[in-house]
């Protein structure tokens, strides 16, 4: 795992909504994921991408196990330009305050065909997930900001990610962060199965604007 990422603490007061932590989140610390985080992160990812509704509830443990093993493999690998970030917040309790993993995201270098170059590399953002009780409180936005900051530290100014066409909440977040549609991914079975289309989004990072966004997030 690339170790150039430094701890990033952001302060942001946001209104709470339904199913959120009492009192909301006022401070979020972004750090690199550690091996002891894997089990909790697998829970957050499984609940985000495979909510336990209907038939999914029957296979949810298997899906969660697959996520756990895949994440453990990636964290143990020595892939260049790979980083898994976690958002940590402090929550009050009867025995004092405790640390809570509020969300996660992964950043990695991928290759794709780009004319006229047969193989060009780009930074790809994936598996952005936020704990249900911490949603709509700025956690996802802070994780995206940390990825963009890391991209600049690695010498990249372009970020790509996929989002499902019907994931309106995520699309709204990415639009707010300046991501734009690059293309609609072709699907050979989506029409027959009525599956939502996958949208490839792209953002060109402006170091100057990122600095100003850092100030707004810290307020």
PDB file of C-alpha atoms in Angstrom:
ATOM      1  CA  UNK A   1       0.000   0.000   0.000  1.00  0.00           C
ATOM      2  CA  UNK A   2       1.270   3.459  -0.840  1.00  0.00           C
ATOM      3  CA  UNK A   3       2.158   5.220   2.409  1.00  0.00           C
ATOM      4  CA  UNK A   4       2.323   8.839   1.298  1.00  0.00           C
ATOM      5  CA  UNK A   5      -1.187   9.611   2.530  1.00  0.00           C
ATOM      6  CA  UNK A   6      -1.196  11.628   5.739  1.00  0.00           C
ATOM      7  CA  UNK A   7      -3.953  11.911   8.316  1.00  0.00           C
ATOM      8  CA  UNK A   8      -6.585  14.470   7.409  1.00  0.00           C
ATOM      9  CA  UNK A   9      -8.986  15.876   9.982  1.00  0.00           C
ATOM     10  CA  UNK A  10     -11.962  17.847   8.759  1.00  0.00           C
ATOM     11  CA  UNK A  11     -14.476  19.763  10.845  1.00  0.00           C
ATOM     12  CA  UNK A  12     -17.930  20.333   9.458  1.00  0.00           C
ATOM     13  CA  UNK A  13     -21.224  20.911  11.230  1.00  0.00           C
ATOM     14  CA  UNK A  14     -24.097  19.437   9.256  1.00  0.00           C
ATOM     15  CA  UNK A  15     -27.782  18.903   9.988  1.00  0.00           C
ATOM     16  CA  UNK A  16     -28.867  15.446  11.037  1.00  0.00           C
ATOM     17  CA  UNK A  17     -31.607  13.517   9.291  1.00  0.00           C
ATOM     18  CA  UNK A  18     -33.429  10.276   9.823  1.00  0.00           C
ATOM     19  CA  UNK A  19     -31.379   7.243  10.922  1.00  0.00           C
ATOM     20  CA  UNK A  20     -28.379   9.431  11.807  1.00  0.00           C
ATOM     21  CA  UNK A  21     -26.286   9.588  14.931  1.00  0.00           C
ATOM     22  CA  UNK A  22     -27.804  11.707  17.661  1.00  0.00           C
ATOM     23  CA  UNK A  23     -26.113  15.100  17.610  1.00  0.00           C
ATOM     24  CA  UNK A  24     -24.657  14.589  14.134  1.00  0.00           C
ATOM     25  CA  UNK A  25     -21.009  14.483  13.135  1.00  0.00           C
ATOM     26  CA  UNK A  26     -18.838  17.525  13.740  1.00  0.00           C
ATOM     27  CA  UNK A  27     -15.388  16.011  13.123  1.00  0.00           C
ATOM     28  CA  UNK A  28     -14.214  13.427  10.634  1.00  0.00           C
ATOM     29  CA  UNK A  29     -10.683  12.039  10.466  1.00  0.00           C
ATOM     30  CA  UNK A  30      -9.572  10.352   7.242  1.00  0.00           C
ATOM     31  CA  UNK A  31      -6.791   7.778   7.491  1.00  0.00           C
ATOM     32  CA  UNK A  32      -5.483   4.707   5.709  1.00  0.00           C
ATOM     33  CA  UNK A  33      -7.337   1.484   6.493  1.00  0.00           C
ATOM     34  CA  UNK A  34      -5.701  -1.031   8.815  1.00  0.00           C
ATOM     35  CA  UNK A  35      -6.084  -4.797   9.057  1.00  0.00           C
ATOM     36  CA  UNK A  36      -8.223  -4.520  12.185  1.00  0.00           C
ATOM     37  CA  UNK A  37     -10.724  -2.401  10.219  1.00  0.00           C
ATOM     38  CA  UNK A  38     -11.541  -5.113   7.666  1.00  0.00           C
ATOM     39  CA  UNK A  39     -14.434  -6.772   9.504  1.00  0.00           C
ATOM     40  CA  UNK A  40     -16.252  -3.491  10.148  1.00  0.00           C
ATOM     41  CA  UNK A  41     -15.575  -2.256   6.617  1.00  0.00           C
ATOM     42  CA  UNK A  42     -17.016  -5.490   5.208  1.00  0.00           C
ATOM     43  CA  UNK A  43     -20.197  -4.808   7.196  1.00  0.00           C
ATOM     44  CA  UNK A  44     -20.429  -1.233   5.878  1.00  0.00           C
ATOM     45  CA  UNK A  45     -19.800  -2.290   2.263  1.00  0.00           C
ATOM     46  CA  UNK A  46     -22.228  -5.220   2.408  1.00  0.00           C
ATOM     47  CA  UNK A  47     -24.969  -3.083   3.927  1.00  0.00           C
ATOM     48  CA  UNK A  48     -24.384  -0.319   1.361  1.00  0.00           C
ATOM     49  CA  UNK A  49     -24.230  -2.404  -1.809  1.00  0.00           C
ATOM     50  CA  UNK A  50     -26.365  -5.402  -0.758  1.00  0.00           C
ATOM     51  CA  UNK A  51     -29.006  -4.155   1.702  1.00  0.00           C
ATOM     52  CA  UNK A  52     -30.820  -6.993   3.449  1.00  0.00           C
ATOM     53  CA  UNK A  53     -34.132  -6.815   1.647  1.00  0.00           C
ATOM     54  CA  UNK A  54     -36.133  -9.715   0.261  1.00  0.00           C
ATOM     55  CA  UNK A  55     -34.106 -12.593  -1.149  1.00  0.00           C
ATOM     56  CA  UNK A  56     -30.838 -10.705  -0.617  1.00  0.00           C
ATOM     57  CA  UNK A  57     -31.162 -11.302   3.135  1.00  0.00           C
ATOM     58  CA  UNK A  58     -30.665 -15.026   2.550  1.00  0.00           C
ATOM     59  CA  UNK A  59     -27.356 -14.638   0.714  1.00  0.00           C
ATOM     60  CA  UNK A  60     -26.168 -11.528   2.569  1.00  0.00           C
ATOM     61  CA  UNK A  61     -23.708 -13.483   4.803  1.00  0.00           C
ATOM     62  CA  UNK A  62     -22.057 -15.000   1.721  1.00  0.00           C
ATOM     63  CA  UNK A  63     -21.851 -11.622   0.001  1.00  0.00           C
ATOM     64  CA  UNK A  64     -20.357 -10.097   3.124  1.00  0.00           C
ATOM     65  CA  UNK A  65     -17.787 -12.923   3.351  1.00  0.00           C
ATOM     66  CA  UNK A  66     -16.756 -12.352  -0.260  1.00  0.00           C
ATOM     67  CA  UNK A  67     -16.328  -8.636   0.375  1.00  0.00           C
ATOM     68  CA  UNK A  68     -14.269  -9.383   3.489  1.00  0.00           C
ATOM     69  CA  UNK A  69     -11.898 -11.759   1.663  1.00  0.00           C
ATOM     70  CA  UNK A  70     -11.474  -9.444  -1.344  1.00  0.00           C
ATOM     71  CA  UNK A  71     -10.701  -6.450   0.879  1.00  0.00           C
ATOM     72  CA  UNK A  72      -8.283  -8.448   3.005  1.00  0.00           C
ATOM     73  CA  UNK A  73      -6.459  -9.580  -0.141  1.00  0.00           C
ATOM     74  CA  UNK A  74      -6.176  -6.029  -1.471  1.00  0.00           C
ATOM     75  CA  UNK A  75      -4.911  -4.630   1.828  1.00  0.00           C
ATOM     76  CA  UNK A  76      -2.261  -7.350   2.059  1.00  0.00           C
ATOM     77  CA  UNK A  77      -1.111  -6.905  -1.524  1.00  0.00           C
ATOM     78  CA  UNK A  78       1.709  -4.631  -2.546  1.00  0.00           C
ATOM     79  CA  UNK A  79      -0.071  -3.012  -5.466  1.00  0.00           C
ATOM     80  CA  UNK A  80       1.458   0.306  -6.480  1.00  0.00           C
ATOM     81  CA  UNK A  81      -0.831   3.285  -6.110  1.00  0.00           C
ATOM     82  CA  UNK A  82      -3.484   1.454  -4.105  1.00  0.00           C
ATOM     83  CA  UNK A  83      -5.040   2.990  -1.026  1.00  0.00           C
ATOM     84  CA  UNK A  84      -8.064   2.171   1.087  1.00  0.00           C
ATOM     85  CA  UNK A  85      -9.225   5.112   3.180  1.00  0.00           C
ATOM     86  CA  UNK A  86     -11.560   5.134   6.158  1.00  0.00           C
ATOM     87  CA  UNK A  87     -13.491   7.962   7.781  1.00  0.00           C
ATOM     88  CA  UNK A  88     -13.412   7.892  11.572  1.00  0.00           C
ATOM     89  CA  UNK A  89     -15.621   9.937  13.880  1.00  0.00           C
ATOM     90  CA  UNK A  90     -15.847  10.222  17.647  1.00  0.00           C
ATOM     91  CA  UNK A  91     -19.154   9.320  19.276  1.00  0.00           C
ATOM     92  CA  UNK A  92     -20.216   9.771  22.917  1.00  0.00           C
ATOM     93  CA  UNK A  93     -21.166   6.804  25.080  1.00  0.00           C
ATOM     94  CA  UNK A  94     -21.904   5.830  28.662  1.00  0.00           C
ATOM     95  CA  UNK A  95     -18.227   5.022  29.234  1.00  0.00           C
ATOM     96  CA  UNK A  96     -16.945   8.114  27.444  1.00  0.00           C
ATOM     97  CA  UNK A  97     -16.177   8.698  23.783  1.00  0.00           C
ATOM     98  CA  UNK A  98     -15.258   6.008  21.268  1.00  0.00           C
ATOM     99  CA  UNK A  99     -14.055   5.853  17.674  1.00  0.00           C
ATOM    100  CA  UNK A 100     -16.546   4.818  14.999  1.00  0.00           C
ATOM    101  CA  UNK A 101     -15.718   3.850  11.416  1.00  0.00           C
ATOM    102  CA  UNK A 102     -18.165   5.958   9.419  1.00  0.00           C
ATOM    103  CA  UNK A 103     -17.200   5.137   5.832  1.00  0.00           C
ATOM    104  CA  UNK A 104     -14.607   3.958   3.351  1.00  0.00           C
ATOM    105  CA  UNK A 105     -13.369   4.362  -0.214  1.00  0.00           C
ATOM    106  CA  UNK A 106     -10.637   2.799  -2.359  1.00  0.00           C
ATOM    107  CA  UNK A 107      -8.277   4.376  -4.844  1.00  0.00           C
ATOM    108  CA  UNK A 108      -6.229   2.411  -7.353  1.00  0.00           C
ATOM    109  CA  UNK A 109      -4.411   2.716 -10.659  1.00  0.00           C
ATOM    110  CA  UNK A 110      -6.165   1.043 -13.585  1.00  0.00           C
ATOM    111  CA  UNK A 111      -5.363   0.509 -17.232  1.00  0.00           C
ATOM    112  CA  UNK A 112      -7.701   0.866 -20.186  1.00  0.00           C
ATOM    113  CA  UNK A 113      -7.490   1.229 -23.937  1.00  0.00           C
ATOM    114  CA  UNK A 114      -7.110   4.881 -24.912  1.00  0.00           C
ATOM    115  CA  UNK A 115      -6.574   5.761 -28.559  1.00  0.00           C
ATOM    116  CA  UNK A 116      -3.927   6.376 -29.816  1.00  0.00           C
ATOM    117  CA  UNK A 117      -2.186   4.772 -26.814  1.00  0.00           C
ATOM    118  CA  UNK A 118      -2.918   1.037 -26.540  1.00  0.00           C
ATOM    119  CA  UNK A 119      -2.668   1.061 -22.748  1.00  0.00           C
ATOM    120  CA  UNK A 120      -3.006   4.170 -20.596  1.00  0.00           C
ATOM    121  CA  UNK A 121      -3.379   4.319 -16.854  1.00  0.00           C
ATOM    122  CA  UNK A 122      -5.760   6.360 -14.771  1.00  0.00           C
ATOM    123  CA  UNK A 123      -6.729   6.639 -11.121  1.00  0.00           C
ATOM    124  CA  UNK A 124      -9.995   4.910 -10.340  1.00  0.00           C
ATOM    125  CA  UNK A 125     -12.157   5.481  -7.280  1.00  0.00           C
ATOM    126  CA  UNK A 126     -14.361   2.628  -6.047  1.00  0.00           C
ATOM    127  CA  UNK A 127     -16.331   1.194  -3.131  1.00  0.00           C
ATOM    128  CA  UNK A 128     -17.368   4.500  -1.610  1.00  0.00           C
ATOM    129  CA  UNK A 129     -19.670   3.482   1.240  1.00  0.00           C
ATOM    130  CA  UNK A 130     -20.942   5.234   4.359  1.00  0.00           C
ATOM    131  CA  UNK A 131     -22.434   3.664   7.482  1.00  0.00           C
ATOM    132  CA  UNK A 132     -26.215   4.086   7.455  1.00  0.00           C
ATOM    133  CA  UNK A 133     -26.293   6.097  10.701  1.00  0.00           C
ATOM    134  CA  UNK A 134     -23.648   8.498   9.336  1.00  0.00           C
ATOM    135  CA  UNK A 135     -25.135   9.274   5.931  1.00  0.00           C
ATOM    136  CA  UNK A 136     -26.021  12.776   4.756  1.00  0.00           C
ATOM    137  CA  UNK A 137     -23.541  14.252   7.232  1.00  0.00           C
ATOM    138  CA  UNK A 138     -20.599  15.022   4.947  1.00  0.00           C
ATOM    139  CA  UNK A 139     -18.688  11.740   5.326  1.00  0.00           C
ATOM    140  CA  UNK A 140     -18.813  10.821   1.632  1.00  0.00           C
ATOM    141  CA  UNK A 141     -17.784  14.307   0.579  1.00  0.00           C
ATOM    142  CA  UNK A 142     -14.805  14.235   2.933  1.00  0.00           C
ATOM    143  CA  UNK A 143     -13.710  10.849   1.590  1.00  0.00           C
ATOM    144  CA  UNK A 144     -13.906  12.141  -1.984  1.00  0.00           C
ATOM    145  CA  UNK A 145     -11.881  15.197  -1.034  1.00  0.00           C
ATOM    146  CA  UNK A 146      -9.206  12.968   0.527  1.00  0.00           C
ATOM    147  CA  UNK A 147      -9.028  10.896  -2.685  1.00  0.00           C
ATOM    148  CA  UNK A 148      -8.601  14.025  -4.781  1.00  0.00           C
ATOM    149  CA  UNK A 149      -5.890  15.302  -2.449  1.00  0.00           C
ATOM    150  CA  UNK A 150      -4.123  11.933  -2.641  1.00  0.00           C
ATOM    151  CA  UNK A 151      -4.352  11.929  -6.444  1.00  0.00           C
ATOM    152  CA  UNK A 152      -2.494  15.237  -6.568  1.00  0.00           C
ATOM    153  CA  UNK A 153       0.146  13.906  -4.155  1.00  0.00           C
ATOM    154  CA  UNK A 154       0.648  10.959  -6.523  1.00  0.00           C
ATOM    155  CA  UNK A 155       0.983  13.271  -9.525  1.00  0.00           C
ATOM    156  CA  UNK A 156      -2.453  12.699 -11.117  1.00  0.00           C
ATOM    157  CA  UNK A 157      -5.082  15.297 -11.939  1.00  0.00           C
ATOM    158  CA  UNK A 158      -7.812  13.001 -13.264  1.00  0.00           C
ATOM    159  CA  UNK A 159     -10.123  10.699 -11.318  1.00  0.00           C
ATOM    160  CA  UNK A 160     -12.656   8.209 -12.682  1.00  0.00           C
ATOM    161  CA  UNK A 161     -15.466   6.266 -11.043  1.00  0.00           C
ATOM    162  CA  UNK A 162     -18.596   4.321 -11.897  1.00  0.00           C
ATOM    163  CA  UNK A 163     -22.087   4.952 -10.570  1.00  0.00           C
ATOM    164  CA  UNK A 164     -25.384   3.257 -11.388  1.00  0.00           C
ATOM    165  CA  UNK A 165     -27.849   5.369 -13.306  1.00  0.00           C
ATOM    166  CA  UNK A 166     -30.550   4.903 -10.651  1.00  0.00           C
ATOM    167  CA  UNK A 167     -28.296   5.809  -7.702  1.00  0.00           C
ATOM    168  CA  UNK A 168     -29.532   9.374  -7.554  1.00  0.00           C
ATOM    169  CA  UNK A 169     -28.118  10.183  -4.117  1.00  0.00           C
ATOM    170  CA  UNK A 170     -24.588   9.178  -5.151  1.00  0.00           C
ATOM    171  CA  UNK A 171     -24.900  10.991  -8.480  1.00  0.00           C
ATOM    172  CA  UNK A 172     -25.912  14.153  -6.643  1.00  0.00           C
ATOM    173  CA  UNK A 173     -22.843  13.875  -4.411  1.00  0.00           C
ATOM    174  CA  UNK A 174     -20.489  13.387  -7.367  1.00  0.00           C
ATOM    175  CA  UNK A 175     -22.085  16.272  -9.248  1.00  0.00           C
ATOM    176  CA  UNK A 176     -21.544  18.478  -6.208  1.00  0.00           C
ATOM    177  CA  UNK A 177     -17.867  17.479  -6.173  1.00  0.00           C
ATOM    178  CA  UNK A 178     -17.461  18.391  -9.860  1.00  0.00           C
ATOM    179  CA  UNK A 179     -17.602  14.968 -11.535  1.00  0.00           C
ATOM    180  CA  UNK A 180     -18.982  14.884 -15.075  1.00  0.00           C
ATOM    181  CA  UNK A 181     -20.274  12.121 -17.332  1.00  0.00           C
ATOM    182  CA  UNK A 182     -17.501  10.572 -19.423  1.00  0.00           C
ATOM    183  CA  UNK A 183     -19.625   7.884 -21.066  1.00  0.00           C
ATOM    184  CA  UNK A 184     -22.444   5.421 -20.547  1.00  0.00           C
ATOM    185  CA  UNK A 185     -20.977   1.926 -20.319  1.00  0.00           C
ATOM    186  CA  UNK A 186     -22.364  -0.486 -22.951  1.00  0.00           C
ATOM    187  CA  UNK A 187     -24.422  -3.371 -21.573  1.00  0.00           C
ATOM    188  CA  UNK A 188     -25.394  -6.481 -23.522  1.00  0.00           C
ATOM    189  CA  UNK A 189     -27.763  -7.868 -20.881  1.00  0.00           C
ATOM    190  CA  UNK A 190     -28.939  -4.736 -19.083  1.00  0.00           C
ATOM    191  CA  UNK A 191     -31.852  -4.151 -21.458  1.00  0.00           C
ATOM    192  CA  UNK A 192     -33.098  -7.727 -21.242  1.00  0.00           C
ATOM    193  CA  UNK A 193     -32.783  -7.896 -17.455  1.00  0.00           C
ATOM    194  CA  UNK A 194     -33.840  -4.267 -16.955  1.00  0.00           C
ATOM    195  CA  UNK A 195     -30.680  -3.502 -15.038  1.00  0.00           C
ATOM    196  CA  UNK A 196     -29.648   0.136 -14.482  1.00  0.00           C
ATOM    197  CA  UNK A 197     -26.904   1.469 -16.738  1.00  0.00           C
ATOM    198  CA  UNK A 198     -23.402   2.089 -15.440  1.00  0.00           C
ATOM    199  CA  UNK A 199     -22.138   5.639 -15.852  1.00  0.00           C
ATOM    200  CA  UNK A 200     -18.432   6.404 -15.996  1.00  0.00           C
ATOM    201  CA  UNK A 201     -17.753   9.773 -14.368  1.00  0.00           C
ATOM    202  CA  UNK A 202     -14.598  11.853 -14.614  1.00  0.00           C
ATOM    203  CA  UNK A 203     -13.159  14.805 -12.739  1.00  0.00           C
ATOM    204  CA  UNK A 204     -10.130  16.880 -13.623  1.00  0.00           C
ATOM    205  CA  UNK A 205      -8.741  18.118 -10.342  1.00  0.00           C
ATOM    206  CA  UNK A 206      -7.765  21.763 -10.057  1.00  0.00           C
ATOM    207  CA  UNK A 207      -5.202  22.203  -7.246  1.00  0.00           C
ATOM    208  CA  UNK A 208      -6.279  25.804  -6.637  1.00  0.00           C
ATOM    209  CA  UNK A 209      -9.968  24.963  -6.318  1.00  0.00           C
ATOM    210  CA  UNK A 210      -9.145  21.956  -4.139  1.00  0.00           C
ATOM    211  CA  UNK A 211      -7.333  24.259  -1.732  1.00  0.00           C
ATOM    212  CA  UNK A 212     -10.379  26.512  -1.484  1.00  0.00           C
ATOM    213  CA  UNK A 213     -12.628  23.487  -0.942  1.00  0.00           C
ATOM    214  CA  UNK A 214     -10.342  22.394   1.888  1.00  0.00           C
ATOM    215  CA  UNK A 215     -11.021  25.708   3.617  1.00  0.00           C
ATOM    216  CA  UNK A 216     -14.797  25.376   3.163  1.00  0.00           C
ATOM    217  CA  UNK A 217     -14.825  21.807   4.508  1.00  0.00           C
ATOM    218  CA  UNK A 218     -12.805  22.871   7.545  1.00  0.00           C
ATOM    219  CA  UNK A 219     -15.243  25.599   8.527  1.00  0.00           C
TER     220      UNK A 219
END
